[in-house]
CSV table of C-alpha atoms and ligand atoms in Angstrom, one decimal:
chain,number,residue,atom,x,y,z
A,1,UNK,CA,117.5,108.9,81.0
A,2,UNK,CA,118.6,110.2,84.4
A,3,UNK,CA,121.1,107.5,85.9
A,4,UNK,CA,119.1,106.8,89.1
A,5,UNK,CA,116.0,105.8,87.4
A,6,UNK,CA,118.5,104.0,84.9
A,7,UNK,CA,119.6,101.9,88.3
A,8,UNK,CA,115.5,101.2,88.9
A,9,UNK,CA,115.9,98.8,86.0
A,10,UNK,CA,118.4,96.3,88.3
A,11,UNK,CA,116.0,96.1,90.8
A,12,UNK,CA,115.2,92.9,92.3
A,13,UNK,CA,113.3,93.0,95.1
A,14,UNK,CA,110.2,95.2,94.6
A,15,UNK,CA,107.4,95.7,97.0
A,16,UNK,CA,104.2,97.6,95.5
A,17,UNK,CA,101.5,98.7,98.0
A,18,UNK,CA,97.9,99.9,96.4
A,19,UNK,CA,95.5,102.0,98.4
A,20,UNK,CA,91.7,101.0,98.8
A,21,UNK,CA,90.7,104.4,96.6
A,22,UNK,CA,93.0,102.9,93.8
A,23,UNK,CA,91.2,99.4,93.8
A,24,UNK,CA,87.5,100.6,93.9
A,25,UNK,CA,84.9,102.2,91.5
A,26,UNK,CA,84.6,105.8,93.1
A,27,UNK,CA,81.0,105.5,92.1
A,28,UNK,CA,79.7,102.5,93.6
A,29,UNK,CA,82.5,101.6,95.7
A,30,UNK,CA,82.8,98.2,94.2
A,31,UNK,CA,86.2,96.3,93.5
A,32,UNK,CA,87.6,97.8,90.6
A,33,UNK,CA,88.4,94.1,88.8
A,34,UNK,CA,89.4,95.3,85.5
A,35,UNK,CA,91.9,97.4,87.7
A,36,UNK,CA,93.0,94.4,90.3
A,37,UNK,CA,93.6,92.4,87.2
A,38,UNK,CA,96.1,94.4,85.7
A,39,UNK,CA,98.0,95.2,88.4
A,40,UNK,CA,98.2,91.7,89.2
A,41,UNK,CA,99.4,90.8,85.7
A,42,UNK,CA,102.2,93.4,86.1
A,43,UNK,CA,103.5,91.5,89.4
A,44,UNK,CA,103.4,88.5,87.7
A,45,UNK,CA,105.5,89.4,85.0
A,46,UNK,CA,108.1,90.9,87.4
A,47,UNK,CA,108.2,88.0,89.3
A,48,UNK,CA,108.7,85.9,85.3
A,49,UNK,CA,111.7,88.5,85.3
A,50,UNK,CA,113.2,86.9,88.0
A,51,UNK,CA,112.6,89.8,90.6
A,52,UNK,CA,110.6,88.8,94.6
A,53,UNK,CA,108.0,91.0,94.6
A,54,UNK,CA,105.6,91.8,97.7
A,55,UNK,CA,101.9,93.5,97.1
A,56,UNK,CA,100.7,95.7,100.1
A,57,UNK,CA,96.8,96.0,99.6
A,58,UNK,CA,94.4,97.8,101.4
A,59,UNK,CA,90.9,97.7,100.5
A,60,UNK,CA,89.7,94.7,103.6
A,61,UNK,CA,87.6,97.4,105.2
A,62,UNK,CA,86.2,99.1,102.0
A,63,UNK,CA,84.9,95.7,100.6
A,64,UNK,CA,83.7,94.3,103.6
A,65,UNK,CA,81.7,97.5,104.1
A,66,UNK,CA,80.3,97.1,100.8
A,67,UNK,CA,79.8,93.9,101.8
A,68,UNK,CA,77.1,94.4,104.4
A,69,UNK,CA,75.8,97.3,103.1
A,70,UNK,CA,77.2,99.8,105.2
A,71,UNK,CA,79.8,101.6,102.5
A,72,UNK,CA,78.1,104.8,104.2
A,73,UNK,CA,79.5,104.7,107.8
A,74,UNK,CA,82.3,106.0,109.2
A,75,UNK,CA,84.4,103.9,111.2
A,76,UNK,CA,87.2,106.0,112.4
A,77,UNK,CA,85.8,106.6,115.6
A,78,UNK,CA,86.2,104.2,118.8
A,79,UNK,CA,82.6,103.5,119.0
A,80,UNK,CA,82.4,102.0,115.7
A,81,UNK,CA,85.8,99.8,116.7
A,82,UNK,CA,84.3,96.4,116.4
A,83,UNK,CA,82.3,97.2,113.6
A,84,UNK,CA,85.2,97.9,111.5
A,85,UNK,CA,86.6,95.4,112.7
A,86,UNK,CA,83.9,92.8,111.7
A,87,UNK,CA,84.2,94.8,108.4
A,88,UNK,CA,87.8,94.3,107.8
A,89,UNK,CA,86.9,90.3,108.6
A,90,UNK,CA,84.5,89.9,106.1
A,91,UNK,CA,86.3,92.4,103.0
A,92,UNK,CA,89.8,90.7,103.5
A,93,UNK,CA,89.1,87.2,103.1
A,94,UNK,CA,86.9,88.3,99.4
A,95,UNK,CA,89.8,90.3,98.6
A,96,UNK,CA,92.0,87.8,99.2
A,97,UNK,CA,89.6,85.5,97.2
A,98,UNK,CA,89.7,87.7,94.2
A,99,UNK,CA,93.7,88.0,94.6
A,100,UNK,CA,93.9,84.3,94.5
A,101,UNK,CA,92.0,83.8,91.9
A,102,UNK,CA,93.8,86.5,89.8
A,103,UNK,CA,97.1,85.1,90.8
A,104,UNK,CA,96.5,81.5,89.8
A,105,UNK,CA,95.3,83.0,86.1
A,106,UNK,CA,98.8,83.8,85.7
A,107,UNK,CA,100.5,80.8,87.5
A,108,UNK,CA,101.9,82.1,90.5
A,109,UNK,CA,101.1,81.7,93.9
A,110,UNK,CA,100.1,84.3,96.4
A,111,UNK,CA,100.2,84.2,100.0
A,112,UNK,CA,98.5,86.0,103.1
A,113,UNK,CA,100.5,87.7,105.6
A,114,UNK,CA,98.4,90.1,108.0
A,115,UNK,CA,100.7,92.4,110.5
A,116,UNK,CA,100.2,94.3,113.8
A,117,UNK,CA,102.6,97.0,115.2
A,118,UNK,CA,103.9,93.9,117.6
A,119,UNK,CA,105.0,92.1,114.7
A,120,UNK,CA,107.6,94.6,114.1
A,121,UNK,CA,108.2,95.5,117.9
A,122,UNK,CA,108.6,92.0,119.3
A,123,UNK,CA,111.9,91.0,118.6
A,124,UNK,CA,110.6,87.2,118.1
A,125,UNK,CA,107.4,88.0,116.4
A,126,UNK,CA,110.0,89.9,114.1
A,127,UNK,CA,112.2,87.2,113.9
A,128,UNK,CA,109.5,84.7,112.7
A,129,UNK,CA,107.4,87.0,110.4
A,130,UNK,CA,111.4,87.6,108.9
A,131,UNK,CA,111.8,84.3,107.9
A,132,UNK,CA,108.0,83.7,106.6
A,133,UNK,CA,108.9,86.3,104.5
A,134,UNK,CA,112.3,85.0,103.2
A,135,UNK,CA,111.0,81.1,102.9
A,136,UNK,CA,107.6,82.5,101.0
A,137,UNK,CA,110.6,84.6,98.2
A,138,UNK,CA,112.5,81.6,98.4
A,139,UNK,CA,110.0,79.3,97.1
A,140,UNK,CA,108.6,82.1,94.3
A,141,UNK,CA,105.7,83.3,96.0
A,142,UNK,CA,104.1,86.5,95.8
A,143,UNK,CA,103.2,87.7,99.8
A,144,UNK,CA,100.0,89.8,99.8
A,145,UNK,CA,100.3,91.5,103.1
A,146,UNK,CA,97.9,94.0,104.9
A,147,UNK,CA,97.2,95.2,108.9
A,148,UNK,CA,95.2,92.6,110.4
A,149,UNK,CA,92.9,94.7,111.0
A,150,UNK,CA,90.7,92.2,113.1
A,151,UNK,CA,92.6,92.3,115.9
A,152,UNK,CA,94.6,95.7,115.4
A,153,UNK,CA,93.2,98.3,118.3
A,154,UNK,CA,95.1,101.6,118.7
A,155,UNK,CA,98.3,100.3,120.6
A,156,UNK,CA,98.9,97.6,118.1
A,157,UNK,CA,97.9,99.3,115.1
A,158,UNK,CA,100.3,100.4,112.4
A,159,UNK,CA,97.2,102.7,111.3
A,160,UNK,CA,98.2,102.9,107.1
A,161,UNK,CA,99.6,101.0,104.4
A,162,UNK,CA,102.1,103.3,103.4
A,163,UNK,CA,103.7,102.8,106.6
A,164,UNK,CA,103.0,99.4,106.6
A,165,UNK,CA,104.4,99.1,103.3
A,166,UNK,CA,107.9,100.6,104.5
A,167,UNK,CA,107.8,98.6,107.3
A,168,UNK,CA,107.3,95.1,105.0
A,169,UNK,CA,110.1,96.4,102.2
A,170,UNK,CA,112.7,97.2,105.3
A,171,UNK,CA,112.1,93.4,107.4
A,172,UNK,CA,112.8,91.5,103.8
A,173,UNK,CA,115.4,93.8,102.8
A,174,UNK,CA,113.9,95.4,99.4
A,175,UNK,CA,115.5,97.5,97.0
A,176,UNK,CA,112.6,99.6,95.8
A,177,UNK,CA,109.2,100.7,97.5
A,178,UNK,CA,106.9,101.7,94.9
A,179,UNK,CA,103.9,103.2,96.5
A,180,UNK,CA,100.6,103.7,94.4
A,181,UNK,CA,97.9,106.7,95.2
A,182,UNK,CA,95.7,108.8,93.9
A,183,UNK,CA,98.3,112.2,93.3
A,184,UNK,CA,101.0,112.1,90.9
A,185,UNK,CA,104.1,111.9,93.9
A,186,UNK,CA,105.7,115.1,95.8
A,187,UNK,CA,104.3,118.6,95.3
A,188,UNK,CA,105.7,121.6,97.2
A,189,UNK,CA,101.6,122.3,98.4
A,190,UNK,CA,99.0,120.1,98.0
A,191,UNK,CA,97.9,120.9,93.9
A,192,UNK,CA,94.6,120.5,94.9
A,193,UNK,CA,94.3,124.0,96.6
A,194,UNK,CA,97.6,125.3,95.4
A,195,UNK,CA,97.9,125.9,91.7
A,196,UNK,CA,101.2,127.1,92.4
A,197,UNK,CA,102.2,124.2,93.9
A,198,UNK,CA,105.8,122.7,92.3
A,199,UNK,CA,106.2,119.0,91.0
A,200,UNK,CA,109.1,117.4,92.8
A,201,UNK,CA,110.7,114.5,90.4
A,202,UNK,CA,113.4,113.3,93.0
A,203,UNK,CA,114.1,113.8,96.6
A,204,UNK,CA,118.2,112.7,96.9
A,205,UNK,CA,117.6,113.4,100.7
A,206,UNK,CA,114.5,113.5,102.8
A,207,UNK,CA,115.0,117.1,104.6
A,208,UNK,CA,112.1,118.1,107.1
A,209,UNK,CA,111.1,120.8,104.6
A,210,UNK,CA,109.9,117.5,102.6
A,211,UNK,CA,108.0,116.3,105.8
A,212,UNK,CA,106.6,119.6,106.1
A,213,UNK,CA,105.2,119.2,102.5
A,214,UNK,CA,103.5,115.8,103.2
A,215,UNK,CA,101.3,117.6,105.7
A,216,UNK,CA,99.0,117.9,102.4
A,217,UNK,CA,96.2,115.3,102.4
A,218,UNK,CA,95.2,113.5,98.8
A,219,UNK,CA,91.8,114.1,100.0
A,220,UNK,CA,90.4,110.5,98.6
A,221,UNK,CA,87.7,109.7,101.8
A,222,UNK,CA,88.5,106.3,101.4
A,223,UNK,CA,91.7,104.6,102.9
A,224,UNK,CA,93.5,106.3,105.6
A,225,UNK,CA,96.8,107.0,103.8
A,226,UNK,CA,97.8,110.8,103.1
A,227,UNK,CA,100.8,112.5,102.0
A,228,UNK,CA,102.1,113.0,105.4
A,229,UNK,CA,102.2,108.6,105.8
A,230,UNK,CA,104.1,108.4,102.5
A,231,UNK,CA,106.7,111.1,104.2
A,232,UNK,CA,106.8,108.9,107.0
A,233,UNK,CA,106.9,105.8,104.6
A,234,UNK,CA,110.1,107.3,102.9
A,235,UNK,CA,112.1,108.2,106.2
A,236,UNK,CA,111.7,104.1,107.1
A,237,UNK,CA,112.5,103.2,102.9
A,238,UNK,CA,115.2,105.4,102.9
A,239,UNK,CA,117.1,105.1,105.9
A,240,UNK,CA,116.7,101.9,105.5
A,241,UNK,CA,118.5,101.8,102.1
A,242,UNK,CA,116.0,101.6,99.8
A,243,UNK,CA,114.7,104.0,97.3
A,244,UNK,CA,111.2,104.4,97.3
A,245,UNK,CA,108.2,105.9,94.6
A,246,UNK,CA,105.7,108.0,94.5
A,247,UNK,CA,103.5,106.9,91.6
A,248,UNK,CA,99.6,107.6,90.0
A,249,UNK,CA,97.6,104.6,89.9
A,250,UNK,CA,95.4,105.7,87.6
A,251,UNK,CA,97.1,104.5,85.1
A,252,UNK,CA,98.4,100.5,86.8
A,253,UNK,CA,101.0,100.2,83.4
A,254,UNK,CA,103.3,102.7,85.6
A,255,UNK,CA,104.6,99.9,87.7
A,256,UNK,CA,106.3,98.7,84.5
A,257,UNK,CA,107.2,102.3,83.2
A,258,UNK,CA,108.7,102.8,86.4
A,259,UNK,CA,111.2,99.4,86.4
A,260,UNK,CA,112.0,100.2,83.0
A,261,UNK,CA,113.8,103.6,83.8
A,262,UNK,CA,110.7,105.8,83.1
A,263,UNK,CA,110.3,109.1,84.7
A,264,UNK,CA,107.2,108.6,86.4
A,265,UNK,CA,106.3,110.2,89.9
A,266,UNK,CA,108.6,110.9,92.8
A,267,UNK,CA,111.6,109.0,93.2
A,268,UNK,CA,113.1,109.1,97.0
A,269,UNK,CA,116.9,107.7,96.7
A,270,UNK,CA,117.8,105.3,100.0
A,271,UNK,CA,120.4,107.5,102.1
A,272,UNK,CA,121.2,104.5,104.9
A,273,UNK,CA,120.9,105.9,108.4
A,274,UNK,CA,123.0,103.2,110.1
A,275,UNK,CA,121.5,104.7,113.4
A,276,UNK,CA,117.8,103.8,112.2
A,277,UNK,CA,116.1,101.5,114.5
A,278,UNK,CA,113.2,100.3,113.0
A,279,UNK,CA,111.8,98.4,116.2
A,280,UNK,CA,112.2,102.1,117.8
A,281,UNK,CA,110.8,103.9,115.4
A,282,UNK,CA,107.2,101.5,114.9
A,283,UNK,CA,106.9,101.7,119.0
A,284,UNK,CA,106.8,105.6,118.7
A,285,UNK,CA,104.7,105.6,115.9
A,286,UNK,CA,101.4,107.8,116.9
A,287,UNK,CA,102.9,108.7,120.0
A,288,UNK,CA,104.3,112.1,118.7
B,301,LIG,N1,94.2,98.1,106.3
B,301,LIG,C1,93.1,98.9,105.8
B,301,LIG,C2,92.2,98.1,104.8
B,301,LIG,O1,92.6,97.1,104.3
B,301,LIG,C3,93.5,100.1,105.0
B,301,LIG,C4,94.6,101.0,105.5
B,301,LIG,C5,95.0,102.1,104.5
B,301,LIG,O2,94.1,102.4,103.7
B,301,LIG,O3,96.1,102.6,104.6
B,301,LIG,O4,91.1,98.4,104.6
């Protein structure tokens, strides 16, 4: 076993983030519960191996759309703003209901936290959503966290989870990002339109060669998260000194595999940048 995913097994402080594409049925669109369920009794059991553990979940939009029967419309476009909005309103609080109810099956209880670009930018709002964080580990308690979409127009938004998820694992001081999708982790093309396009197992240090290759898209149409966000999601993990994955959801049992030492995805090893500003770095966000 390769010593660095030897060093995943001491892990204890893991934050998981799931896309929307990787909690529904692609054919209906419906909440994937045979999926939700498993992946919430993985978390559980890390968290009965002593490890804090954070899930980052999309998905509010999706359901909510499915919701009121509008799982057709686009609602990237400003015109459609409140509607997704409304949307996000109405899919995140039955998420959350199914989380809940999944969570108490295995005795452990979850908690919402919903985050804005400000969140991370205001020192205060920082400062609090910090400590919310550290009490909610302190007392055992699994955060579910997601952009609060409601409220989160374009100068507030954070825009993806896999940022988002970077952002959450750097404010409670993580040790390992594991971020599930719909592609196996790194390829040197995107292997959709590139046969020739190279697996990478492990990045030791995120070059902009590597950014480059994140230009790729996964190509999912649901969920706003591409490669190019999980690029950006391992310049915050890493220079922020943790090591992050790149994992295949297909498959939720990789969560364990992966704290176990398996080699499984893309593994991003932290390289601290002790010049990383992560206030800085959320303000600029979109702006480049
Ligand atoms: N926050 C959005 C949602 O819950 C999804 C963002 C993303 O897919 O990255 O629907």
């Amino acid at each position: 076993m390769n010593q660095y995913r030897e060093l995943l097994k001491n892990k204890k402080r893991i934050v998981v983030k799931i896309g929307s594409s990787s909690l529904q049925h692609p054919q209906t669109g419906e909440l994937d519960y045979m999926k939700m369920e498993r992946l919430v009794r993985q978390l559980c059991d890390l968290r009965n191996q002593g490890k804090d553990v954070v899930l980052v979940t999309s998905g509010a939009i999706a359901a909510g759309k499915k919701a009121v029967h509008l799982e057709s419309l686009k609602t990237n476009g400003a015109d459609n703003l409140a509607l997704k909005q409304a949307c996000s309103a109405i899919g995140q609080a039955r998420l959350m209901m199914t989380y809940q109810k999944l969570f108490a099956e295995y005795n452990q209880v979850a908690a919402q936290i919903l985050m804005t670009k400000n969140t991370i930018v205001d020192n205060l709002n920082r400062y609090n959503a910090h400590n919310t964080f550290s009490e909610l580990l302190r007392l055992g308690v699994i955060p579910v966290v997601n952009e609060n979409d409601t409220v989160a127009t374009y100068e507030i938004e954070i825009g993806d989870n896999d940022t988002l998820s970077a952002i959450v694992a750097a404010l409670v001081n993580a040790d390992l990002l594991i971020l599930l999708s719909d592609i196996d982790g790194l390829y040197t093309d995107d292997p959709r339109k590139n046969p020739d396009a190279q697996f990478i197992e492990q990045v030791d240090r995120l070059t902009e060669a590597h950014m480059g290759m994140g230009k790729a898209s996964t190509g999912s149409g649901v969920g706003t998260g591409g490669m190019n966000t999980k690029m950006i999601a391992a310049k915050i993990a890493t220079s922020s000194n943790l090591d992050m994955i790149i994992a295949n959801s297909k498959d939720i049992g990789v969560i364990h595999q992966i704290v176990e030492g398996e080699n499984i995805g893309t593994l991003f090893l932290a390289n601290p940048d002790p010049s990383f500003d992560l206030p800085l770095f959320v303000q600029q966000l979109h702006k480049t």
